[in-house]
Tab-separated table of C-alpha atoms in Angstrom:
chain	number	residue	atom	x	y	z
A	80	UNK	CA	0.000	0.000	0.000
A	81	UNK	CA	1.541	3.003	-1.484
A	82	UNK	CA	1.099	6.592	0.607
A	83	UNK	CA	0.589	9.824	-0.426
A	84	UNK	CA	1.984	13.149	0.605
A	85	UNK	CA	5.792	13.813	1.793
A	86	UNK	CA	7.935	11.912	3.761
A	87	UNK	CA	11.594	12.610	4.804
A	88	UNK	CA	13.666	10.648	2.724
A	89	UNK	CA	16.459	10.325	5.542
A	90	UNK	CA	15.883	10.412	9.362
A	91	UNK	CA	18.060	12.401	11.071
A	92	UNK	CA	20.104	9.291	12.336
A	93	UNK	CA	20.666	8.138	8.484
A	94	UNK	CA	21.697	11.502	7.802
A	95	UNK	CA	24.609	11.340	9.899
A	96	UNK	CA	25.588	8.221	9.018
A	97	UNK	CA	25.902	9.440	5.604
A	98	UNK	CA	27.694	12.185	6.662
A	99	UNK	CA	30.397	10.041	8.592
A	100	UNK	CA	30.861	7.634	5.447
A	101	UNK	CA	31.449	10.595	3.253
A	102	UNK	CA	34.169	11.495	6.006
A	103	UNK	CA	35.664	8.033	6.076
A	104	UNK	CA	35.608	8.105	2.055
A	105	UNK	CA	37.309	11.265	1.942
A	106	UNK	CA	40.049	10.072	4.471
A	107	UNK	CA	40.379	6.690	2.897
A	108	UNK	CA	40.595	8.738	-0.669
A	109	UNK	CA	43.722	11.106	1.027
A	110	UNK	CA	45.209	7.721	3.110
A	111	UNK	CA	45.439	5.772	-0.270
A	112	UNK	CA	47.258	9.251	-1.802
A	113	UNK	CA	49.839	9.579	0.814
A	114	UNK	CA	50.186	5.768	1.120
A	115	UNK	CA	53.472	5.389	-1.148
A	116	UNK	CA	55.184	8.665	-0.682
A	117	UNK	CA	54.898	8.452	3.132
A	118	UNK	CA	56.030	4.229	2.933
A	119	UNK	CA	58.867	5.973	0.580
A	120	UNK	CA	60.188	8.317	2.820
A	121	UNK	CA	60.218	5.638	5.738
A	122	UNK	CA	62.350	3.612	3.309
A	123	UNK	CA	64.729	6.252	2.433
A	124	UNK	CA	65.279	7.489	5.869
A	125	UNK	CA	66.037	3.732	7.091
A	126	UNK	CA	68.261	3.135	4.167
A	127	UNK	CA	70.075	6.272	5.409
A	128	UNK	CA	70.341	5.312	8.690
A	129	UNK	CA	71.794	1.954	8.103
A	130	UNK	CA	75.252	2.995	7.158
A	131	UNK	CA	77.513	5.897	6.624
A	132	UNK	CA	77.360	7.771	3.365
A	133	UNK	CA	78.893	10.419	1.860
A	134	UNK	CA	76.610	13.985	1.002
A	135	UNK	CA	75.992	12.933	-2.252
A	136	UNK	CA	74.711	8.996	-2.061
A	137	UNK	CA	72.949	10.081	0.298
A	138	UNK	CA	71.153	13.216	-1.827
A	139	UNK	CA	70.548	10.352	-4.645
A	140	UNK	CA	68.616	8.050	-2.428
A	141	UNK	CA	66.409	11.184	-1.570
A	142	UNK	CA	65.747	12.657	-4.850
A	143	UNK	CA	64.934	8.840	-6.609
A	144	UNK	CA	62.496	9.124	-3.820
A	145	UNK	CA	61.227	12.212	-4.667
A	146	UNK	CA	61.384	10.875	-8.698
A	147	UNK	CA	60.483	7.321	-8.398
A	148	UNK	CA	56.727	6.106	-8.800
A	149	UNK	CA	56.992	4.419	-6.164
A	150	UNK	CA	57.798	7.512	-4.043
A	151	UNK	CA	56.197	11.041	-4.990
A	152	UNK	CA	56.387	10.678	-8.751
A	153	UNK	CA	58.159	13.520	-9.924
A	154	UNK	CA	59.951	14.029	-12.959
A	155	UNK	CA	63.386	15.078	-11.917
A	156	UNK	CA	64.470	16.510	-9.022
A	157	UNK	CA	67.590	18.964	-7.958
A	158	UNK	CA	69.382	20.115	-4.635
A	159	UNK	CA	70.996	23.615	-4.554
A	160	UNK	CA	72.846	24.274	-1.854
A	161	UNK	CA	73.241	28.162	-0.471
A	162	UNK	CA	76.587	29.104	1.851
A	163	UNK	CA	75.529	31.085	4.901
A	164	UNK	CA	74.621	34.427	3.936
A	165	UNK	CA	75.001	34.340	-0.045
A	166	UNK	CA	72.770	35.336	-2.052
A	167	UNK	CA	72.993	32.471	-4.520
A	168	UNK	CA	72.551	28.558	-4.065
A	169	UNK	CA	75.030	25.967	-6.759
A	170	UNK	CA	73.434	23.038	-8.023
A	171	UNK	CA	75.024	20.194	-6.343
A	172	UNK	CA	73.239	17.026	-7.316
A	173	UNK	CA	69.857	15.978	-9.938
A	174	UNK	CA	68.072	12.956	-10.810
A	175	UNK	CA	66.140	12.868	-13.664
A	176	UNK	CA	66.155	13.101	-17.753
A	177	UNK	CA	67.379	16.306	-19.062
A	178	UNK	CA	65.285	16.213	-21.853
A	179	UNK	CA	61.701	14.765	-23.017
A	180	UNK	CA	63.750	11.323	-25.144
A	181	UNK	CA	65.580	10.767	-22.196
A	182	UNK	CA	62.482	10.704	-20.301
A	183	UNK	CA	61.025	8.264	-22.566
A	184	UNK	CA	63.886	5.683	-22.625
A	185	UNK	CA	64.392	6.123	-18.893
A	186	UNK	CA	60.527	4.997	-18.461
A	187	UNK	CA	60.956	2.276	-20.727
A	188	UNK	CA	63.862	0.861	-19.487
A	189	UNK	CA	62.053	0.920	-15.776
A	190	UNK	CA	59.176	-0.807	-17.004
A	191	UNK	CA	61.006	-3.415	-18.264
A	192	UNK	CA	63.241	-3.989	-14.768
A	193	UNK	CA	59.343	-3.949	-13.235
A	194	UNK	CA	58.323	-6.705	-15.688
A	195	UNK	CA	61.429	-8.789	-14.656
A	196	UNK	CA	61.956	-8.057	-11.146
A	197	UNK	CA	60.897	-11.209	-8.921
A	198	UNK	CA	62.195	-10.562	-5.710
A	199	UNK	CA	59.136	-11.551	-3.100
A	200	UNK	CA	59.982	-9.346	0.520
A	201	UNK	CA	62.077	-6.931	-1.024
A	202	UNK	CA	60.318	-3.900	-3.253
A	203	UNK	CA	61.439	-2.387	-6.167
A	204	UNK	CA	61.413	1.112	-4.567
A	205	UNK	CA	64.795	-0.828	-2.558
A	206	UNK	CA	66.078	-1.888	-5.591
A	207	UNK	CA	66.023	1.717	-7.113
A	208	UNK	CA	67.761	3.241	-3.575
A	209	UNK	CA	70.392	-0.198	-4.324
A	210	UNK	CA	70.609	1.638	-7.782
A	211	UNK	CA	71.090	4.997	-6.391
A	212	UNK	CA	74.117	3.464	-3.681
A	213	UNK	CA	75.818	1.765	-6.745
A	214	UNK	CA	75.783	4.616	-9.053
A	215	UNK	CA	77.396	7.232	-6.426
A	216	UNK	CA	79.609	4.403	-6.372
A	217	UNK	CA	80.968	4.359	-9.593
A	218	UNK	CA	80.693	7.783	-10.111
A	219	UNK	CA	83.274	8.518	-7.151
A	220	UNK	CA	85.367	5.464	-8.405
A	221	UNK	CA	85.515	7.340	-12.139
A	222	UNK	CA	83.649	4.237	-13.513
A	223	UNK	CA	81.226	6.129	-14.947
A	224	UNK	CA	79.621	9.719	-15.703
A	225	UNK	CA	76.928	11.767	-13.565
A	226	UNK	CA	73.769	12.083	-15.485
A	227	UNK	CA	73.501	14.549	-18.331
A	228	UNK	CA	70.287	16.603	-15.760
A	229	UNK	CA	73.294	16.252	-12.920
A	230	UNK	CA	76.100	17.255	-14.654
A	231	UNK	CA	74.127	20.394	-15.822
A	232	UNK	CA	72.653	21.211	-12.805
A	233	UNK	CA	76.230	21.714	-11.192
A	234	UNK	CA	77.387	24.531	-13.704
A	235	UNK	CA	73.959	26.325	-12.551
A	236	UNK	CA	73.754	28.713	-9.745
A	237	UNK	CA	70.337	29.648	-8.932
A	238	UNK	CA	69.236	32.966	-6.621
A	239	UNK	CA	68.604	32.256	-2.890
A	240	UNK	CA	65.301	33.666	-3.167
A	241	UNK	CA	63.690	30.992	-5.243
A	242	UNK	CA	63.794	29.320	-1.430
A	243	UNK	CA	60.671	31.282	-0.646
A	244	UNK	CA	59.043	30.642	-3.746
A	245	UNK	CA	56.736	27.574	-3.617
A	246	UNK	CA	55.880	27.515	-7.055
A	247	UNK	CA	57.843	28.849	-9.978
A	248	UNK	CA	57.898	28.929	-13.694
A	249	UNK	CA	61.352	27.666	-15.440
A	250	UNK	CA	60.656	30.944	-17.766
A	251	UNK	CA	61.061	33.343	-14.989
A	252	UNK	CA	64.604	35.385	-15.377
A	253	UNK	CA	65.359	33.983	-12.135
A	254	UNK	CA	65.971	30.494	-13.767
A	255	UNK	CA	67.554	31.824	-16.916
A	256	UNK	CA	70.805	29.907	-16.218
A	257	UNK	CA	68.811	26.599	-16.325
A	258	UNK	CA	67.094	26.919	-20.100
A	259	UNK	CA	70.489	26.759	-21.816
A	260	UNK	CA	70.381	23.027	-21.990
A	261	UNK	CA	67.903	20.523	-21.934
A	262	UNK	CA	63.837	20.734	-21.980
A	263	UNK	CA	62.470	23.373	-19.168
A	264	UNK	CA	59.154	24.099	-20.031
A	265	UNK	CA	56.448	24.912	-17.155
A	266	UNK	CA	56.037	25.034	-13.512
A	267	UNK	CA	58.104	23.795	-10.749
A	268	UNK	CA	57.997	22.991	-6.992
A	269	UNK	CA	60.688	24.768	-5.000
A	270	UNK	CA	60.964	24.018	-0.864
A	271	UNK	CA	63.724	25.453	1.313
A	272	UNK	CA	66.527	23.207	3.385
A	273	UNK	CA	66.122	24.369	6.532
A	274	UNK	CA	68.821	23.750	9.784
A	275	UNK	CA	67.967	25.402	12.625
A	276	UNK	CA	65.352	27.950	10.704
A	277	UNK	CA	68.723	28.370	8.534
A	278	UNK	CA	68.152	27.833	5.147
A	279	UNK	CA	71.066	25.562	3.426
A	280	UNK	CA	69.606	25.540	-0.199
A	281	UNK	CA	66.306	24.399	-1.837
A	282	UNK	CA	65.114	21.039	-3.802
A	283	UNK	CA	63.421	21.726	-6.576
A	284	UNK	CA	60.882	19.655	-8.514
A	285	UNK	CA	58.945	19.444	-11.637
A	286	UNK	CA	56.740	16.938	-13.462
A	287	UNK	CA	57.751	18.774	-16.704
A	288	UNK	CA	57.383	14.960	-18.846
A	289	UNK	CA	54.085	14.063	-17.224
A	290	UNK	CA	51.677	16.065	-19.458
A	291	UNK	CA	50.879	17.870	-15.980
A	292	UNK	CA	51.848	20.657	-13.680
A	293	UNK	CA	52.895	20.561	-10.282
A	294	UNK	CA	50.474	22.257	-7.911
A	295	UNK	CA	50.525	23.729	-4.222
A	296	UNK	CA	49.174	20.216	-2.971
A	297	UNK	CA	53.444	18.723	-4.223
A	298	UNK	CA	54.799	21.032	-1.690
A	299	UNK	CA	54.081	19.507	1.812
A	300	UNK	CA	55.424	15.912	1.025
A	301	UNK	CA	58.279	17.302	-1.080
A	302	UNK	CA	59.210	19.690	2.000
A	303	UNK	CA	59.377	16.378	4.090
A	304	UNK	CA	61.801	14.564	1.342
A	305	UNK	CA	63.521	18.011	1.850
A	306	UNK	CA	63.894	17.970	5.778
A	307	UNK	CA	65.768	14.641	5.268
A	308	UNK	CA	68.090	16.049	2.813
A	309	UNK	CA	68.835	19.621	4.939
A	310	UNK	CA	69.770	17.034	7.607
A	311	UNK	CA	71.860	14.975	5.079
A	312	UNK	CA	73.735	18.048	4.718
A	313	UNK	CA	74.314	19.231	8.324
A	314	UNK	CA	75.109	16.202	8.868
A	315	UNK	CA	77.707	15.306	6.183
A	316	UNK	CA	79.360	19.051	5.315
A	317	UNK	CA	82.222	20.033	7.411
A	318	UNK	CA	82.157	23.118	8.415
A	319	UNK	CA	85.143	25.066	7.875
A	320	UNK	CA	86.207	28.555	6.212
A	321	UNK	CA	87.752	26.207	3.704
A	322	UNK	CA	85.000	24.434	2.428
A	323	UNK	CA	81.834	27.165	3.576
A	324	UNK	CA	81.187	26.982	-0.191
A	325	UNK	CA	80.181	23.532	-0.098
């Protein structure tokens, strides 16, 4: 028997209950977004902490973090580092294709290792930071070249004030030194090293080969990839009038 007139379609009890699922949807939506990046950056910080490395293995196993899929995704990624007080920052270390067919083999290449790693108990996010330790390796043993990104990166210095500037375009005049080699096209993520409310130097962080933009929402899990690497380097630079440069 079918009524007539109008009824509330939801009591006041189902109404919350809809209410809380939409909250647990919403959380369960963000927790399965920050679910790699934040197991990442528990694996990178371990790997760091289970034996000594020198400034720069350890600034590769942070930025294939910050680049892997696995980790937050990003294209390539860079570490300037600023002496106290100067008003520039030097590229010290990238990861990352320099240009858009380097990009492609590089992803290709992966893919395939993903298709033919079998290695139950141990990810392939670990076998990307073993990567990362063997490469430093035979780059400070003159077995081999940095990358092409790297290498370029290191003849760029970069003003400090990028540092406060969370998101940038590679066409600015403040990145002019970057365009002359290589594919820059649009927007990048920039967060500061900070020591001590000191800043050390900036990461910086694009997803330039993507077909997307980086965002504001990159920032706040690249600044955490960052805070590991500001450590890295109070930890690993000697301080002295010799080497304040570093």
């Amino acid at each position: 028997l079918l009524h007539g007139g109008e009824h509330h379609v939801l009591t006041e009890e189902d109404a919350t209950t809809v209410e809380m699922l939409g909250v647990l949807a919403v959380v369960g939506a963000r927790f399965a977004e920050l679910y790699l990046p934040l197991v990442s950056l528990s694996a990178v910080a371990a790997r760091l902490q289970e034996k000594p490395f020198d400034l720069d293995t350890a600034l590769r196993i942070i930025l294939t973090g910050v680049t892997a899929a696995e980790g937050l995704g990003f294209s390539r990624a860079m570490v300037f580092l600023q002496p106290t007080g100067a008003p520039e920052a030097k590229g010290r270390l990238a990861v990352g294709p320099l240009d858009g067919e380097e990009a492609h083999n590089t992803w290709v290449a992966i893919e395939d290792q993903k298709r033919q790693f079998r290695s139950p108990g141990n990810p392939f996010f670990n076998r990307l930071l073993d990567e990362a330790e063997r490469i430093s390796l035979e780059i400070r043993g003159g077995a081999r070249q940095d990358s092409a990104l790297s290498e370029h990166v290191q003849s760029v210095s970069l003003p400090a004030s990028l540092s406060q500037m969370p998101l940038s375009e590679y066409s600015a005049p403040l990145c002019e030194q970057l365009l002359s080699r290589g594919d820059w096209k649009g927007k990048f993520a920039c967060v500061p090293l900070l020591v001590k409310d000191i800043c050390r130097g900036f990461l910086i962080a694009d997803r330039d080969f993507q077909g997307r933009r980086v965002s504001e929402n990159d920032a706040p899990l690249l600044q955490l990839f960052a805070n590991i690497a500001a450590i890295a380097v109070e930890s690993l630079t000697v301080r002295t009038p010799a080497n304040e440069s570093e």
